[in-house]
JSON list of C-alpha atoms and ligand atoms in Angstrom, two decimals:
[
{"chain": "A", "resi": 1, "resn": "MET", "atom": "CA", "xyz": [16.42, -18.27, 7.49]},
{"chain": "A", "resi": 2, "resn": "SER", "atom": "CA", "xyz": [14.51, -20.62, 5.18]},
{"chain": "A", "resi": 3, "resn": "ALA", "atom": "CA", "xyz": [14.88, -20.41, 1.40]},
{"chain": "A", "resi": 4, "resn": "LEU", "atom": "CA", "xyz": [14.01, -17.09, -0.19]},
{"chain": "A", "resi": 5, "resn": "ARG", "atom": "CA", "xyz": [11.22, -17.06, -2.75]},
{"chain": "A", "resi": 6, "resn": "GLU", "atom": "CA", "xyz": [11.59, -14.69, -5.68]},
{"chain": "A", "resi": 7, "resn": "VAL", "atom": "CA", "xyz": [8.36, -13.00, -6.78]},
{"chain": "A", "resi": 8, "resn": "ALA", "atom": "CA", "xyz": [8.23, -10.88, -9.95]},
{"chain": "A", "resi": 9, "resn": "THR", "atom": "CA", "xyz": [6.93, -7.35, -9.55]},
{"chain": "A", "resi": 10, "resn": "GLU", "atom": "CA", "xyz": [3.80, -6.46, -11.49]},
{"chain": "A", "resi": 11, "resn": "PRO", "atom": "CA", "xyz": [2.86, -3.09, -12.99]},
{"chain": "A", "resi": 12, "resn": "LEU", "atom": "CA", "xyz": [0.25, -1.27, -10.91]},
{"chain": "A", "resi": 13, "resn": "THR", "atom": "CA", "xyz": [-3.19, -1.12, -12.52]},
{"chain": "A", "resi": 14, "resn": "ARG", "atom": "CA", "xyz": [-6.58, -0.51, -10.90]},
{"chain": "A", "resi": 15, "resn": "GLN", "atom": "CA", "xyz": [-7.85, -3.85, -12.12]},
{"chain": "A", "resi": 16, "resn": "ALA", "atom": "CA", "xyz": [-4.87, -5.88, -10.94]},
{"chain": "A", "resi": 17, "resn": "PHE", "atom": "CA", "xyz": [-4.81, -4.14, -7.55]},
{"chain": "A", "resi": 18, "resn": "ALA", "atom": "CA", "xyz": [-8.60, -4.32, -7.00]},
{"chain": "A", "resi": 19, "resn": "PRO", "atom": "CA", "xyz": [-8.51, -7.39, -4.68]},
{"chain": "A", "resi": 20, "resn": "PHE", "atom": "CA", "xyz": [-6.18, -5.49, -2.34]},
{"chain": "A", "resi": 21, "resn": "GLY", "atom": "CA", "xyz": [-7.41, -1.92, -2.48]},
{"chain": "A", "resi": 22, "resn": "GLU", "atom": "CA", "xyz": [-7.45, 1.13, -4.68]},
{"chain": "A", "resi": 23, "resn": "VAL", "atom": "CA", "xyz": [-4.95, 3.03, -6.81]},
{"chain": "A", "resi": 24, "resn": "ILE", "atom": "CA", "xyz": [-4.51, 6.75, -6.15]},
{"chain": "A", "resi": 25, "resn": "GLY", "atom": "CA", "xyz": [-3.40, 8.38, -9.37]},
{"chain": "A", "resi": 26, "resn": "THR", "atom": "CA", "xyz": [-4.60, 10.52, -12.23]},
{"chain": "A", "resi": 27, "resn": "HIS", "atom": "CA", "xyz": [-3.69, 8.18, -15.08]},
{"chain": "A", "resi": 28, "resn": "GLY", "atom": "CA", "xyz": [-6.90, 6.75, -16.53]},
{"chain": "A", "resi": 29, "resn": "ALA", "atom": "CA", "xyz": [-9.02, 8.42, -13.82]},
{"chain": "A", "resi": 30, "resn": "ASP", "atom": "CA", "xyz": [-12.10, 10.55, -14.45]},
{"chain": "A", "resi": 31, "resn": "SER", "atom": "CA", "xyz": [-11.97, 14.18, -13.44]},
{"chain": "A", "resi": 32, "resn": "PHE", "atom": "CA", "xyz": [-14.03, 17.36, -13.64]},
{"chain": "A", "resi": 33, "resn": "PRO", "atom": "CA", "xyz": [-13.18, 21.07, -13.52]},
{"chain": "A", "resi": 34, "resn": "ILE", "atom": "CA", "xyz": [-13.72, 23.09, -10.32]},
{"chain": "A", "resi": 35, "resn": "ASN", "atom": "CA", "xyz": [-12.68, 26.55, -9.08]},
{"chain": "A", "resi": 36, "resn": "GLN", "atom": "CA", "xyz": [-13.83, 28.31, -12.25]},
{"chain": "A", "resi": 37, "resn": "GLY", "atom": "CA", "xyz": [-11.91, 25.84, -14.35]},
{"chain": "A", "resi": 38, "resn": "ARG", "atom": "CA", "xyz": [-8.54, 26.49, -12.72]},
{"chain": "A", "resi": 39, "resn": "THR", "atom": "CA", "xyz": [-8.48, 23.10, -10.99]},
{"chain": "A", "resi": 40, "resn": "GLU", "atom": "CA", "xyz": [-9.16, 19.57, -12.17]},
{"chain": "A", "resi": 41, "resn": "ARG", "atom": "CA", "xyz": [-10.71, 17.33, -9.47]},
{"chain": "A", "resi": 42, "resn": "PHE", "atom": "CA", "xyz": [-9.91, 13.63, -9.63]},
{"chain": "A", "resi": 43, "resn": "HIS", "atom": "CA", "xyz": [-12.70, 12.75, -7.26]},
{"chain": "A", "resi": 44, "resn": "ALA", "atom": "CA", "xyz": [-12.85, 9.87, -4.73]},
{"chain": "A", "resi": 45, "resn": "LEU", "atom": "CA", "xyz": [-9.92, 7.88, -6.04]},
{"chain": "A", "resi": 46, "resn": "ALA", "atom": "CA", "xyz": [-10.07, 5.85, -2.85]},
{"chain": "A", "resi": 47, "resn": "THR", "atom": "CA", "xyz": [-12.37, 5.55, 0.14]},
{"chain": "A", "resi": 48, "resn": "VAL", "atom": "CA", "xyz": [-11.25, 5.88, 3.76]},
{"chain": "A", "resi": 49, "resn": "GLU", "atom": "CA", "xyz": [-12.80, 2.91, 5.56]},
{"chain": "A", "resi": 50, "resn": "LEU", "atom": "CA", "xyz": [-13.21, 3.09, 9.36]},
{"chain": "A", "resi": 51, "resn": "LEU", "atom": "CA", "xyz": [-14.80, -0.06, 10.80]},
{"chain": "A", "resi": 52, "resn": "GLY", "atom": "CA", "xyz": [-14.24, 0.30, 14.52]},
{"chain": "A", "resi": 53, "resn": "VAL", "atom": "CA", "xyz": [-16.05, 2.22, 17.26]},
{"chain": "A", "resi": 54, "resn": "ASN", "atom": "CA", "xyz": [-15.36, 5.97, 17.71]},
{"chain": "A", "resi": 55, "resn": "ASP", "atom": "CA", "xyz": [-12.78, 5.85, 14.95]},
{"chain": "A", "resi": 56, "resn": "GLN", "atom": "CA", "xyz": [-10.96, 8.85, 13.61]},
{"chain": "A", "resi": 57, "resn": "GLY", "atom": "CA", "xyz": [-9.45, 9.11, 10.16]},
{"chain": "A", "resi": 58, "resn": "ILE", "atom": "CA", "xyz": [-5.98, 10.61, 10.51]},
{"chain": "A", "resi": 59, "resn": "LEU", "atom": "CA", "xyz": [-3.26, 11.89, 8.20]},
{"chain": "A", "resi": 60, "resn": "SER", "atom": "CA", "xyz": [0.40, 11.22, 9.01]},
{"chain": "A", "resi": 61, "resn": "ILE", "atom": "CA", "xyz": [3.72, 11.49, 7.21]},
{"chain": "A", "resi": 62, "resn": "PHE", "atom": "CA", "xyz": [5.94, 8.43, 7.10]},
{"chain": "A", "resi": 63, "resn": "ARG", "atom": "CA", "xyz": [9.62, 9.14, 6.34]},
{"chain": "A", "resi": 64, "resn": "GLY", "atom": "CA", "xyz": [10.65, 5.70, 5.12]},
{"chain": "A", "resi": 65, "resn": "GLN", "atom": "CA", "xyz": [14.06, 4.21, 4.44]},
{"chain": "A", "resi": 66, "resn": "PRO", "atom": "CA", "xyz": [14.66, 1.51, 1.84]},
{"chain": "A", "resi": 67, "resn": "LEU", "atom": "CA", "xyz": [14.95, -2.04, 3.17]},
{"chain": "A", "resi": 68, "resn": "GLU", "atom": "CA", "xyz": [18.30, -3.42, 2.01]},
{"chain": "A", "resi": 69, "resn": "PRO", "atom": "CA", "xyz": [18.52, -6.23, 1.13]},
{"chain": "A", "resi": 70, "resn": "LEU", "atom": "CA", "xyz": [14.91, -6.09, -0.06]},
{"chain": "A", "resi": 71, "resn": "VAL", "atom": "CA", "xyz": [13.68, -9.27, 1.61]},
{"chain": "A", "resi": 72, "resn": "ILE", "atom": "CA", "xyz": [10.22, -9.37, 3.18]},
{"chain": "A", "resi": 73, "resn": "ALA", "atom": "CA", "xyz": [9.81, -11.75, 6.11]},
{"chain": "A", "resi": 74, "resn": "LEU", "atom": "CA", "xyz": [6.82, -10.14, 7.84]},
{"chain": "A", "resi": 75, "resn": "MET", "atom": "CA", "xyz": [3.41, -8.96, 6.70]},
{"chain": "A", "resi": 76, "resn": "GLU", "atom": "CA", "xyz": [0.55, -7.29, 8.54]},
{"chain": "A", "resi": 77, "resn": "ARG", "atom": "CA", "xyz": [-3.08, -6.32, 8.16]},
{"chain": "A", "resi": 78, "resn": "HIS", "atom": "CA", "xyz": [-5.39, -3.68, 9.63]},
{"chain": "A", "resi": 79, "resn": "PRO", "atom": "CA", "xyz": [-8.82, -5.28, 10.04]},
{"chain": "A", "resi": 80, "resn": "LEU", "atom": "CA", "xyz": [-10.49, -2.12, 11.34]},
{"chain": "A", "resi": 81, "resn": "GLY", "atom": "CA", "xyz": [-9.55, 0.36, 8.68]},
{"chain": "A", "resi": 82, "resn": "SER", "atom": "CA", "xyz": [-7.98, 1.16, 5.35]},
{"chain": "A", "resi": 83, "resn": "GLN", "atom": "CA", "xyz": [-4.44, 2.51, 5.02]},
{"chain": "A", "resi": 84, "resn": "ALA", "atom": "CA", "xyz": [-3.31, 4.72, 2.15]},
{"chain": "A", "resi": 85, "resn": "PHE", "atom": "CA", "xyz": [0.22, 5.69, 1.13]},
{"chain": "A", "resi": 86, "resn": "VAL", "atom": "CA", "xyz": [0.78, 8.63, -1.25]},
{"chain": "A", "resi": 87, "resn": "PRO", "atom": "CA", "xyz": [4.32, 9.77, -2.15]},
{"chain": "A", "resi": 88, "resn": "ILE", "atom": "CA", "xyz": [5.07, 13.36, -1.12]},
{"chain": "A", "resi": 89, "resn": "ASN", "atom": "CA", "xyz": [8.40, 13.63, -2.95]},
{"chain": "A", "resi": 90, "resn": "ARG", "atom": "CA", "xyz": [7.64, 11.14, -5.73]},
{"chain": "A", "resi": 91, "resn": "GLY", "atom": "CA", "xyz": [9.45, 8.25, -4.11]},
{"chain": "A", "resi": 92, "resn": "PRO", "atom": "CA", "xyz": [8.49, 4.93, -5.71]},
{"chain": "A", "resi": 93, "resn": "PHE", "atom": "CA", "xyz": [7.72, 2.03, -3.42]},
{"chain": "A", "resi": 94, "resn": "VAL", "atom": "CA", "xyz": [6.89, -1.65, -3.47]},
{"chain": "A", "resi": 95, "resn": "ALA", "atom": "CA", "xyz": [3.46, -2.89, -2.39]},
{"chain": "A", "resi": 96, "resn": "VAL", "atom": "CA", "xyz": [3.73, -6.51, -1.27]},
{"chain": "A", "resi": 97, "resn": "VAL", "atom": "CA", "xyz": [0.19, -7.72, -0.68]},
{"chain": "A", "resi": 98, "resn": "ALA", "atom": "CA", "xyz": [-2.07, -10.71, -0.16]},
{"chain": "A", "resi": 99, "resn": "PRO", "atom": "CA", "xyz": [-5.88, -10.71, -0.14]},
{"chain": "A", "resi": 100, "resn": "PRO", "atom": "CA", "xyz": [-7.91, -10.22, 3.07]},
{"chain": "A", "resi": 101, "resn": "GLY", "atom": "CA", "xyz": [-8.87, -13.38, 4.92]},
{"chain": "A", "resi": 102, "resn": "PRO", "atom": "CA", "xyz": [-6.71, -16.28, 6.07]},
{"chain": "A", "resi": 103, "resn": "PHE", "atom": "CA", "xyz": [-3.10, -15.57, 5.12]},
{"chain": "A", "resi": 104, "resn": "ASP", "atom": "CA", "xyz": [-1.76, -17.71, 2.27]},
{"chain": "A", "resi": 105, "resn": "GLU", "atom": "CA", "xyz": [1.86, -17.11, 1.25]},
{"chain": "A", "resi": 106, "resn": "ASN", "atom": "CA", "xyz": [1.09, -18.45, -2.20]},
{"chain": "A", "resi": 107, "resn": "GLU", "atom": "CA", "xyz": [-1.27, -15.54, -2.78]},
{"chain": "A", "resi": 108, "resn": "ILE", "atom": "CA", "xyz": [1.39, -12.88, -2.27]},
{"chain": "A", "resi": 109, "resn": "ARG", "atom": "CA", "xyz": [1.65, -10.37, -5.15]},
{"chain": "A", "resi": 110, "resn": "VAL", "atom": "CA", "xyz": [4.24, -7.64, -5.56]},
{"chain": "A", "resi": 111, "resn": "PHE", "atom": "CA", "xyz": [3.38, -4.31, -7.26]},
{"chain": "A", "resi": 112, "resn": "LEU", "atom": "CA", "xyz": [5.79, -1.56, -8.22]},
{"chain": "A", "resi": 113, "resn": "VAL", "atom": "CA", "xyz": [4.14, 1.75, -7.29]},
{"chain": "A", "resi": 114, "resn": "PRO", "atom": "CA", "xyz": [5.56, 4.63, -9.35]},
{"chain": "A", "resi": 115, "resn": "GLY", "atom": "CA", "xyz": [6.36, 7.94, -7.62]},
{"chain": "A", "resi": 116, "resn": "ASP", "atom": "CA", "xyz": [3.28, 9.65, -9.06]},
{"chain": "A", "resi": 117, "resn": "HIS", "atom": "CA", "xyz": [0.86, 7.04, -7.68]},
{"chain": "A", "resi": 118, "resn": "GLY", "atom": "CA", "xyz": [-0.34, 5.94, -4.27]},
{"chain": "A", "resi": 119, "resn": "VAL", "atom": "CA", "xyz": [-2.34, 2.99, -3.03]},
{"chain": "A", "resi": 120, "resn": "SER", "atom": "CA", "xyz": [-4.96, 2.44, -0.38]},
{"chain": "A", "resi": 121, "resn": "TYR", "atom": "CA", "xyz": [-5.07, -0.99, 1.26]},
{"chain": "A", "resi": 122, "resn": "ARG", "atom": "CA", "xyz": [-8.62, -2.01, 2.07]},
{"chain": "A", "resi": 123, "resn": "PRO", "atom": "CA", "xyz": [-9.28, -3.22, 5.61]},
{"chain": "A", "resi": 124, "resn": "GLY", "atom": "CA", "xyz": [-7.75, -6.64, 6.17]},
{"chain": "A", "resi": 125, "resn": "THR", "atom": "CA", "xyz": [-5.43, -6.61, 3.14]},
{"chain": "A", "resi": 126, "resn": "TRP", "atom": "CA", "xyz": [-2.16, -8.28, 4.11]},
{"chain": "A", "resi": 127, "resn": "HIS", "atom": "CA", "xyz": [0.78, -6.05, 3.25]},
{"chain": "A", "resi": 128, "resn": "ALA", "atom": "CA", "xyz": [4.43, -5.50, 3.99]},
{"chain": "A", "resi": 129, "resn": "PRO", "atom": "CA", "xyz": [5.18, -2.35, 6.01]},
{"chain": "A", "resi": 130, "resn": "LEU", "atom": "CA", "xyz": [6.20, 0.61, 3.87]},
{"chain": "A", "resi": 131, "resn": "LEU", "atom": "CA", "xyz": [8.97, -0.24, 1.40]},
{"chain": "A", "resi": 132, "resn": "PRO", "atom": "CA", "xyz": [10.43, 2.82, -0.36]},
{"chain": "A", "resi": 133, "resn": "LEU", "atom": "CA", "xyz": [12.82, 2.08, -3.21]},
{"chain": "A", "resi": 134, "resn": "HIS", "atom": "CA", "xyz": [16.35, 3.47, -3.58]},
{"chain": "A", "resi": 135, "resn": "VAL", "atom": "CA", "xyz": [16.15, 6.59, -1.35]},
{"chain": "A", "resi": 136, "resn": "ASP", "atom": "CA", "xyz": [14.57, 7.80, 1.88]},
{"chain": "A", "resi": 137, "resn": "SER", "atom": "CA", "xyz": [11.13, 9.11, 0.94]},
{"chain": "A", "resi": 138, "resn": "ASP", "atom": "CA", "xyz": [8.15, 10.79, 2.58]},
{"chain": "A", "resi": 139, "resn": "TYR", "atom": "CA", "xyz": [4.60, 9.50, 2.21]},
{"chain": "A", "resi": 140, "resn": "LEU", "atom": "CA", "xyz": [1.27, 10.93, 3.26]},
{"chain": "A", "resi": 141, "resn": "VAL", "atom": "CA", "xyz": [-0.52, 8.15, 5.12]},
{"chain": "A", "resi": 142, "resn": "VAL", "atom": "CA", "xyz": [-4.27, 8.16, 5.69]},
{"chain": "A", "resi": 143, "resn": "ASP", "atom": "CA", "xyz": [-5.44, 5.55, 8.15]},
{"chain": "A", "resi": 144, "resn": "ARG", "atom": "CA", "xyz": [-7.38, 4.93, 11.35]},
{"chain": "A", "resi": 145, "resn": "GLN", "atom": "CA", "xyz": [-6.99, 5.92, 14.99]},
{"chain": "A", "resi": 146, "resn": "GLY", "atom": "CA", "xyz": [-9.28, 4.24, 17.49]},
{"chain": "A", "resi": 147, "resn": "SER", "atom": "CA", "xyz": [-9.76, 1.49, 20.04]},
{"chain": "A", "resi": 148, "resn": "GLY", "atom": "CA", "xyz": [-9.27, -2.18, 19.41]},
{"chain": "A", "resi": 149, "resn": "GLN", "atom": "CA", "xyz": [-6.55, -4.30, 17.88]},
{"chain": "A", "resi": 150, "resn": "ASN", "atom": "CA", "xyz": [-5.83, -3.02, 14.39]},
{"chain": "A", "resi": 151, "resn": "CYS", "atom": "CA", "xyz": [-2.55, -4.65, 13.45]},
{"chain": "A", "resi": 152, "resn": "ASP", "atom": "CA", "xyz": [-2.19, -8.41, 12.99]},
{"chain": "A", "resi": 153, "resn": "GLU", "atom": "CA", "xyz": [1.26, -9.64, 11.94]},
{"chain": "A", "resi": 154, "resn": "VAL", "atom": "CA", "xyz": [2.43, -12.84, 10.29]},
{"chain": "A", "resi": 155, "resn": "THR", "atom": "CA", "xyz": [5.94, -14.18, 9.73]},
{"chain": "A", "resi": 156, "resn": "LEU", "atom": "CA", "xyz": [6.55, -15.73, 6.31]},
{"chain": "A", "resi": 157, "resn": "MET", "atom": "CA", "xyz": [7.69, -19.32, 6.14]},
{"chain": "A", "resi": 158, "resn": "ARG", "atom": "CA", "xyz": [9.60, -18.37, 2.97]},
{"chain": "A", "resi": 159, "resn": "PRO", "atom": "CA", "xyz": [10.76, -14.73, 2.86]},
{"chain": "A", "resi": 160, "resn": "ILE", "atom": "CA", "xyz": [9.99, -12.91, -0.36]},
{"chain": "A", "resi": 161, "resn": "LYS", "atom": "CA", "xyz": [12.59, -11.30, -2.65]},
{"chain": "A", "resi": 162, "resn": "PRO", "atom": "CA", "xyz": [10.91, -9.01, -5.22]},
{"chain": "A", "resi": 163, "resn": "CYS", "atom": "CA", "xyz": [12.37, -9.34, -8.73]},
{"chain": "A", "resi": 164, "resn": "PHE", "atom": "CA", "xyz": [12.46, -6.36, -11.08]},
{"chain": "A", "resi": 165, "resn": "ARG", "atom": "CA", "xyz": [12.69, -7.71, -14.61]},
{"chain": "B", "resi": 1, "resn": "UGC", "atom": "N1", "xyz": [2.95, 0.64, 11.71]},
{"chain": "B", "resi": 1, "resn": "UGC", "atom": "C1", "xyz": [2.50, 1.52, 10.86]},
{"chain": "B", "resi": 1, "resn": "UGC", "atom": "O1", "xyz": [1.85, 2.48, 11.22]},
{"chain": "B", "resi": 1, "resn": "UGC", "atom": "N2", "xyz": [2.79, 1.31, 9.53]},
{"chain": "B", "resi": 1, "resn": "UGC", "atom": "C2", "xyz": [2.43, 0.08, 8.89]},
{"chain": "B", "resi": 1, "resn": "UGC", "atom": "O2", "xyz": [1.04, -0.15, 9.12]},
{"chain": "B", "resi": 1, "resn": "UGC", "atom": "C3", "xyz": [2.71, 0.11, 7.42]},
{"chain": "B", "resi": 1, "resn": "UGC", "atom": "O3", "xyz": [1.91, -0.47, 6.63]},
{"chain": "B", "resi": 1, "resn": "UGC", "atom": "O4", "xyz": [3.75, 0.72, 7.06]},
{"chain": "B", "resi": 2, "resn": "NI", "atom": "NI1", "xyz": [0.16, -1.11, 7.50]}
]
């Protein structure tokens, strides 16, 4: 295995994550009351994007195990649809991403996603498959079912080791 490359994790903000997708969380999000004021709606935090033919948006649960050692050697993208991960039991995870388009290892960013947030990768965003931290955790996943090739993979020349300073 070629030399590992350490990449510092960044705090998750809507602005920082914007090139890769959207943040699903209530902090700093607009909301309005519904149901006679008994419920607060944080509306349209992310958009489900389906770009293929006869697509269906689907909801799944991923029961993920931590990757130990946390070394990322493979990334993937879904050109035909978005993919969202929302913790069900508040399990934090790491979002290792690079912008859509030709893959460039030097553009890899690493975000720490707290247990009360989720993210939605826009179509084509390069990302590491689900990476829960510390303990097995369940995530609601909203993504696409349909025809066509919707998962391109790439092997990193220099595997990434996230650093938590
Ligand atoms: N393979 C699969 O459904 N999951 C990946 O796309 C992932 O991002 O975890
Ligand atoms: Ni994916």
